[in-house]
mmCIF file of C-alpha atoms in Angstrom:
data_model
loop_
_atom_site.group_PDB
_atom_site.id
_atom_site.type_symbol
_atom_site.label_atom_id
_atom_site.label_comp_id
_atom_site.label_asym_id
_atom_site.label_seq_id
_atom_site.Cartn_x
_atom_site.Cartn_y
_atom_site.Cartn_z
ATOM 1 C CA GLY J 160 8.094 -15.165 4.300
ATOM 2 C CA GLN J 161 9.732 -13.487 1.372
ATOM 3 C CA GLN J 162 10.055 -9.757 1.703
ATOM 4 C CA VAL J 163 11.145 -6.984 -0.562
ATOM 5 C CA MET J 164 13.732 -4.756 1.034
ATOM 6 C CA GLN J 165 13.604 -1.156 -0.060
ATOM 7 C CA ILE J 166 16.345 1.432 0.289
ATOM 8 C CA PRO J 167 16.907 4.151 1.192
ATOM 9 C CA GLN J 168 14.207 4.902 3.760
ATOM 10 C CA TYR J 169 14.479 8.644 3.161
ATOM 11 C CA GLN J 170 16.112 10.783 0.495
ATOM 12 C CA HIS J 171 16.513 14.532 0.517
ATOM 13 C CA VAL J 172 17.363 16.159 -2.795
ATOM 14 C CA GLN J 173 17.554 19.634 -4.198
ATOM 15 C CA GLU J 174 15.058 20.333 -6.924
ATOM 16 C CA GLY J 175 16.628 19.336 -10.215
ATOM 17 C CA GLU J 176 18.730 16.531 -8.797
ATOM 18 C CA ASP J 177 18.125 12.908 -9.671
ATOM 19 C CA PHE J 178 16.672 10.302 -7.304
ATOM 20 C CA THR J 179 16.779 6.524 -7.207
ATOM 21 C CA THR J 180 15.116 3.983 -4.936
ATOM 22 C CA TYR J 181 15.899 0.286 -4.930
ATOM 23 C CA CYS J 182 13.997 -2.876 -4.102
ATOM 24 C CA ASN J 183 15.775 -6.138 -3.449
ATOM 25 C CA SER J 184 14.592 -9.688 -2.876
ATOM 26 C CA SER J 185 16.470 -12.842 -1.922
ATOM 27 C CA THR J 186 14.269 -14.875 -4.260
ATOM 28 C CA THR J 187 13.098 -14.512 -7.837
ATOM 29 C CA LEU J 188 10.042 -12.369 -8.267
ATOM 30 C CA SER J 189 7.287 -13.101 -10.745
ATOM 31 C CA ASN J 190 6.584 -9.396 -11.078
ATOM 32 C CA ILE J 191 7.045 -6.145 -9.226
ATOM 33 C CA GLN J 192 4.810 -3.127 -8.923
ATOM 34 C CA TRP J 193 5.573 0.460 -7.999
ATOM 35 C CA TYR J 194 3.228 2.815 -6.183
ATOM 36 C CA LYS J 195 3.434 6.460 -5.138
ATOM 37 C CA GLN J 196 1.815 7.913 -2.047
ATOM 38 C CA ARG J 197 1.630 11.672 -1.698
ATOM 39 C CA PRO J 198 1.731 13.123 1.834
ATOM 40 C CA GLY J 199 -1.693 12.610 3.385
ATOM 41 C CA GLY J 200 -2.819 10.548 0.409
ATOM 42 C CA HIS J 201 -3.157 6.919 -0.543
ATOM 43 C CA PRO J 202 -0.903 4.642 -2.601
ATOM 44 C CA VAL J 203 -1.444 5.046 -6.328
ATOM 45 C CA PHE J 204 -0.300 2.460 -8.829
ATOM 46 C CA LEU J 205 2.474 3.592 -11.163
ATOM 47 C CA ILE J 206 3.622 0.560 -13.107
ATOM 48 C CA GLN J 207 4.183 -3.189 -13.163
ATOM 49 C CA LEU J 208 7.291 -4.968 -14.440
ATOM 50 C CA VAL J 209 7.169 -8.609 -15.425
ATOM 51 C CA LYS J 210 10.024 -9.472 -17.782
ATOM 52 C CA SER J 211 13.673 -10.007 -16.915
ATOM 53 C CA GLY J 212 15.680 -6.870 -17.665
ATOM 54 C CA GLU J 213 12.565 -4.886 -18.433
ATOM 55 C CA VAL J 214 12.855 -1.100 -18.577
ATOM 56 C CA LYS J 215 9.835 1.175 -18.703
ATOM 57 C CA LYS J 216 9.663 4.956 -18.757
ATOM 58 C CA GLN J 217 7.014 7.408 -17.697
ATOM 59 C CA LYS J 218 8.203 10.910 -18.511
ATOM 60 C CA ARG J 219 11.015 11.555 -16.008
ATOM 61 C CA LEU J 220 10.535 8.193 -14.245
ATOM 62 C CA THR J 221 12.489 5.118 -15.323
ATOM 63 C CA PHE J 222 11.658 1.692 -13.908
ATOM 64 C CA GLN J 223 13.964 -1.294 -14.210
ATOM 65 C CA PHE J 224 13.589 -4.979 -13.388
ATOM 66 C CA GLY J 225 16.840 -6.855 -12.878
ATOM 67 C CA GLU J 226 18.010 -9.613 -15.154
ATOM 68 C CA ALA J 227 17.650 -12.126 -12.335
ATOM 69 C CA LYS J 228 14.254 -10.667 -11.370
ATOM 70 C CA LYS J 229 15.463 -10.175 -7.805
ATOM 71 C CA ASN J 230 15.755 -6.425 -7.807
ATOM 72 C CA SER J 231 14.155 -3.358 -9.238
ATOM 73 C CA SER J 232 14.756 0.357 -9.263
ATOM 74 C CA LEU J 233 12.875 3.572 -9.823
ATOM 75 C CA HIS J 234 14.878 6.536 -11.072
ATOM 76 C CA ILE J 235 13.560 10.074 -11.308
ATOM 77 C CA THR J 236 15.481 12.511 -13.471
ATOM 78 C CA ALA J 237 15.558 16.174 -12.501
ATOM 79 C CA THR J 238 13.217 15.993 -9.533
ATOM 80 C CA GLN J 239 10.441 18.510 -9.084
ATOM 81 C CA THR J 240 8.512 19.446 -5.957
ATOM 82 C CA THR J 241 5.566 17.498 -7.350
ATOM 83 C CA ASP J 242 7.634 14.319 -6.997
ATOM 84 C CA VAL J 243 7.467 14.564 -3.207
ATOM 85 C CA GLY J 244 5.985 11.463 -1.604
ATOM 86 C CA THR J 245 6.715 7.896 -0.645
ATOM 87 C CA TYR J 246 7.499 5.364 -3.351
ATOM 88 C CA PHE J 247 6.667 1.737 -2.645
ATOM 89 C CA CYS J 248 7.566 -1.421 -4.452
ATOM 90 C CA ALA J 249 5.301 -4.448 -4.071
ATOM 91 C CA ALA J 250 5.819 -8.039 -5.124
ATOM 92 C CA PRO J 251 4.132 -11.395 -4.499
ATOM 93 C CA SER J 252 5.608 -13.097 -1.441
ATOM 94 C CA GLY J 253 6.268 -16.788 -0.980
ATOM 95 C CA GLY J 254 3.686 -18.927 -2.694
ATOM 96 C CA SER J 255 1.070 -16.218 -2.643
ATOM 97 C CA TYR J 256 0.181 -14.136 -5.646
ATOM 98 C CA ILE J 257 -0.795 -11.264 -3.370
ATOM 99 C CA PRO J 258 1.884 -8.552 -3.342
ATOM 100 C CA THR J 259 3.753 -7.598 -0.197
ATOM 101 C CA PHE J 260 4.736 -3.947 0.044
ATOM 102 C CA GLY J 261 8.218 -2.711 0.835
ATOM 103 C CA ARG J 262 8.699 -0.102 3.565
ATOM 104 C CA GLY J 263 8.881 2.644 0.991
ATOM 105 C CA THR J 264 11.321 5.451 0.243
ATOM 106 C CA SER J 265 10.217 8.926 1.214
ATOM 107 C CA LEU J 266 11.433 11.559 -1.218
ATOM 108 C CA ILE J 267 11.800 15.117 0.021
ATOM 109 C CA VAL J 268 12.546 17.718 -2.635
ATOM 110 C CA HIS J 269 13.942 21.061 -1.507
ATOM 111 C CA PRO J 270 13.149 23.985 -3.790
ATOM 112 C CA ASP A 182 -8.837 5.956 -9.218
ATOM 113 C CA ALA A 183 -10.998 2.856 -9.505
ATOM 114 C CA GLY A 184 -13.588 4.141 -7.061
ATOM 115 C CA VAL A 185 -13.204 2.941 -3.498
ATOM 116 C CA ILE A 186 -15.140 4.867 -0.904
ATOM 117 C CA GLN A 187 -14.113 4.676 2.712
ATOM 118 C CA SER A 188 -15.908 6.073 5.720
ATOM 119 C CA PRO A 189 -15.389 7.742 7.988
ATOM 120 C CA ARG A 190 -12.355 9.614 6.691
ATOM 121 C CA HIS A 191 -11.317 10.544 10.215
ATOM 122 C CA GLU A 192 -12.231 8.934 13.509
ATOM 123 C CA VAL A 193 -11.257 9.961 17.003
ATOM 124 C CA THR A 194 -12.383 7.699 19.789
ATOM 125 C CA GLU A 195 -11.534 6.743 23.317
ATOM 126 C CA MET A 196 -9.821 3.587 24.386
ATOM 127 C CA GLY A 197 -12.273 0.747 24.880
ATOM 128 C CA GLN A 198 -14.778 1.966 22.346
ATOM 129 C CA GLU A 199 -15.851 -0.036 19.316
ATOM 130 C CA VAL A 200 -14.702 1.296 15.962
ATOM 131 C CA THR A 201 -16.211 0.295 12.617
ATOM 132 C CA LEU A 202 -14.517 1.247 9.378
ATOM 133 C CA ARG A 203 -16.395 0.926 6.109
ATOM 134 C CA CYS A 204 -15.417 0.316 2.527
ATOM 135 C CA LYS A 205 -17.614 0.565 -0.542
ATOM 136 C CA PRO A 206 -15.834 -0.573 -3.684
ATOM 137 C CA ILE A 207 -17.126 -0.183 -7.195
ATOM 138 C CA SER A 208 -18.372 -3.290 -8.913
ATOM 139 C CA GLY A 209 -16.191 -5.532 -11.020
ATOM 140 C CA HIS A 210 -13.477 -6.297 -8.495
ATOM 141 C CA ASP A 211 -12.441 -9.803 -7.495
ATOM 142 C CA TYR A 212 -10.316 -9.063 -4.441
ATOM 143 C CA LEU A 213 -10.703 -6.669 -1.541
ATOM 144 C CA PHE A 214 -7.891 -5.879 0.881
ATOM 145 C CA TRP A 215 -7.649 -4.130 4.246
ATOM 146 C CA TYR A 216 -4.322 -2.504 5.140
ATOM 147 C CA ARG A 217 -3.021 -0.632 8.142
ATOM 148 C CA GLN A 218 -0.294 1.990 7.790
ATOM 149 C CA THR A 219 1.863 3.347 10.599
ATOM 150 C CA MET A 220 5.234 5.029 10.713
ATOM 151 C CA MET A 221 6.672 2.180 12.730
ATOM 152 C CA ARG A 222 5.387 -0.783 10.726
ATOM 153 C CA GLY A 223 4.719 0.640 7.291
ATOM 154 C CA LEU A 224 1.904 -0.736 5.156
ATOM 155 C CA GLU A 225 0.600 -4.001 6.597
ATOM 156 C CA LEU A 226 -1.907 -6.312 4.961
ATOM 157 C CA LEU A 227 -4.531 -7.255 7.541
ATOM 158 C CA ILE A 228 -6.945 -9.432 5.586
ATOM 159 C CA TYR A 229 -8.179 -9.983 2.068
ATOM 160 C CA PHE A 230 -11.308 -11.346 0.450
ATOM 161 C CA ASN A 231 -11.817 -13.090 -2.865
ATOM 162 C CA ASN A 232 -15.352 -12.884 -4.212
ATOM 163 C CA ASN A 233 -16.523 -11.825 -0.743
ATOM 164 C CA VAL A 234 -14.909 -14.815 0.984
ATOM 165 C CA PRO A 235 -12.111 -14.179 3.520
ATOM 166 C CA ILE A 236 -8.980 -15.886 2.223
ATOM 167 C CA ASP A 237 -6.163 -14.872 4.545
ATOM 168 C CA ASP A 238 -6.571 -13.085 7.859
ATOM 169 C CA SER A 239 -3.109 -13.890 9.184
ATOM 170 C CA GLY A 240 -2.290 -10.193 9.253
ATOM 171 C CA MET A 241 -5.080 -9.354 11.680
ATOM 172 C CA PRO A 242 -3.168 -8.381 14.806
ATOM 173 C CA GLU A 243 -5.516 -9.661 17.474
ATOM 174 C CA ASP A 244 -8.958 -11.061 18.147
ATOM 175 C CA ARG A 245 -10.068 -7.506 18.737
ATOM 176 C CA PHE A 246 -10.002 -7.073 14.966
ATOM 177 C CA SER A 247 -12.645 -8.563 12.708
ATOM 178 C CA ALA A 248 -13.661 -8.001 9.106
ATOM 179 C CA LYS A 249 -16.698 -8.888 7.070
ATOM 180 C CA MET A 250 -17.784 -8.647 3.478
ATOM 181 C CA PRO A 251 -21.512 -9.375 3.322
ATOM 182 C CA ASN A 252 -21.691 -8.510 -0.371
ATOM 183 C CA ALA A 253 -19.529 -7.329 -3.236
ATOM 184 C CA SER A 254 -20.311 -3.690 -2.543
ATOM 185 C CA PHE A 255 -19.520 -3.444 1.130
ATOM 186 C CA SER A 256 -16.928 -4.455 3.683
ATOM 187 C CA THR A 257 -16.289 -3.529 7.299
ATOM 188 C CA LEU A 258 -13.303 -3.673 9.603
ATOM 189 C CA LYS A 259 -14.206 -3.610 13.268
ATOM 190 C CA ILE A 260 -12.008 -3.065 16.296
ATOM 191 C CA GLN A 261 -13.536 -3.936 19.647
ATOM 192 C CA PRO A 262 -12.309 -2.782 22.083
ATOM 193 C CA SER A 263 -10.005 -0.195 20.563
ATOM 194 C CA GLU A 264 -6.611 0.651 22.063
ATOM 195 C CA PRO A 265 -4.265 3.614 21.526
ATOM 196 C CA ARG A 266 -1.816 1.409 19.600
ATOM 197 C CA ASP A 267 -4.530 0.857 16.993
ATOM 198 C CA SER A 268 -4.099 4.468 15.901
ATOM 199 C CA ALA A 269 -3.157 4.348 12.225
ATOM 200 C CA VAL A 270 -4.437 4.950 8.730
ATOM 201 C CA TYR A 271 -6.571 2.072 7.502
ATOM 202 C CA PHE A 272 -6.850 1.547 3.758
ATOM 203 C CA CYS A 273 -9.246 -0.547 1.769
ATOM 204 C CA ALA A 274 -8.019 -1.618 -1.673
ATOM 205 C CA ILE A 275 -9.441 -3.635 -4.541
ATOM 206 C CA ARG A 276 -8.151 -5.600 -7.462
ATOM 207 C CA GLN A 277 -10.029 -5.802 -10.733
ATOM 208 C CA GLY A 278 -8.816 -8.969 -12.357
ATOM 209 C CA GLY A 279 -5.259 -7.824 -12.958
ATOM 210 C CA GLU A 280 -2.408 -7.407 -10.516
ATOM 211 C CA THR A 281 -2.950 -3.727 -9.760
ATOM 212 C CA GLN A 282 -4.453 -2.650 -6.471
ATOM 213 C CA TYR A 283 -6.579 0.481 -6.223
ATOM 214 C CA PHE A 284 -6.625 2.079 -2.821
ATOM 215 C CA GLY A 285 -9.344 4.072 -1.148
ATOM 216 C CA PRO A 286 -8.554 7.394 0.531
ATOM 217 C CA GLY A 287 -8.146 5.753 3.927
ATOM 218 C CA THR A 288 -9.568 6.266 7.394
ATOM 219 C CA ARG A 289 -7.347 8.081 9.861
ATOM 220 C CA LEU A 290 -8.027 6.579 13.272
ATOM 221 C CA LEU A 291 -6.894 8.091 16.534
ATOM 222 C CA VAL A 292 -7.607 6.202 19.725
ATOM 223 C CA LEU A 293 -7.072 8.283 22.847
#
């Protein structure tokens, strides 16, 4: 079935550097969600994107949905140690309206 | 958090033993999901319920796994018999009408 491919798998950054994770699909997505999971924690919903070309911001986090609705990105400006965790995208797969999760990108921030 | 209670939070058992994981969601949800998370396979959807009815259990790895939802406030995931490769974090999640899923804290299972 349809899957969302997420890259990179891991990203090490120095505190203060920017970070971006990408989700790509071979088919058009109806919507895409982003979740964050802290080490030892559970996934927590961050945001949902629905419209083509949509851009949403949450403080230092910027979420984008591609014009073709086949890709999405999460960008963090000036990372902090509190940003450490795994960021997942999730999107409905095939004919289902139930989202399938990507493999996630683990962000490691070095102080 | 939407209020999903999972128990136990940690479980250590021996191979061959039966394991029962529990989920108590708050009221007002329409869907309930069970996920398994491992380093190797990531976050996998095992089964989900809509209004307490199992809709898709294609993610359940084997017949050793079973799940029930006798009412809107309770669901169980059972593994019988358990095997070391079942070691993982098991999450219960709910949806409350919209698209967002709210996850419980998870049960960390170790099968020796």
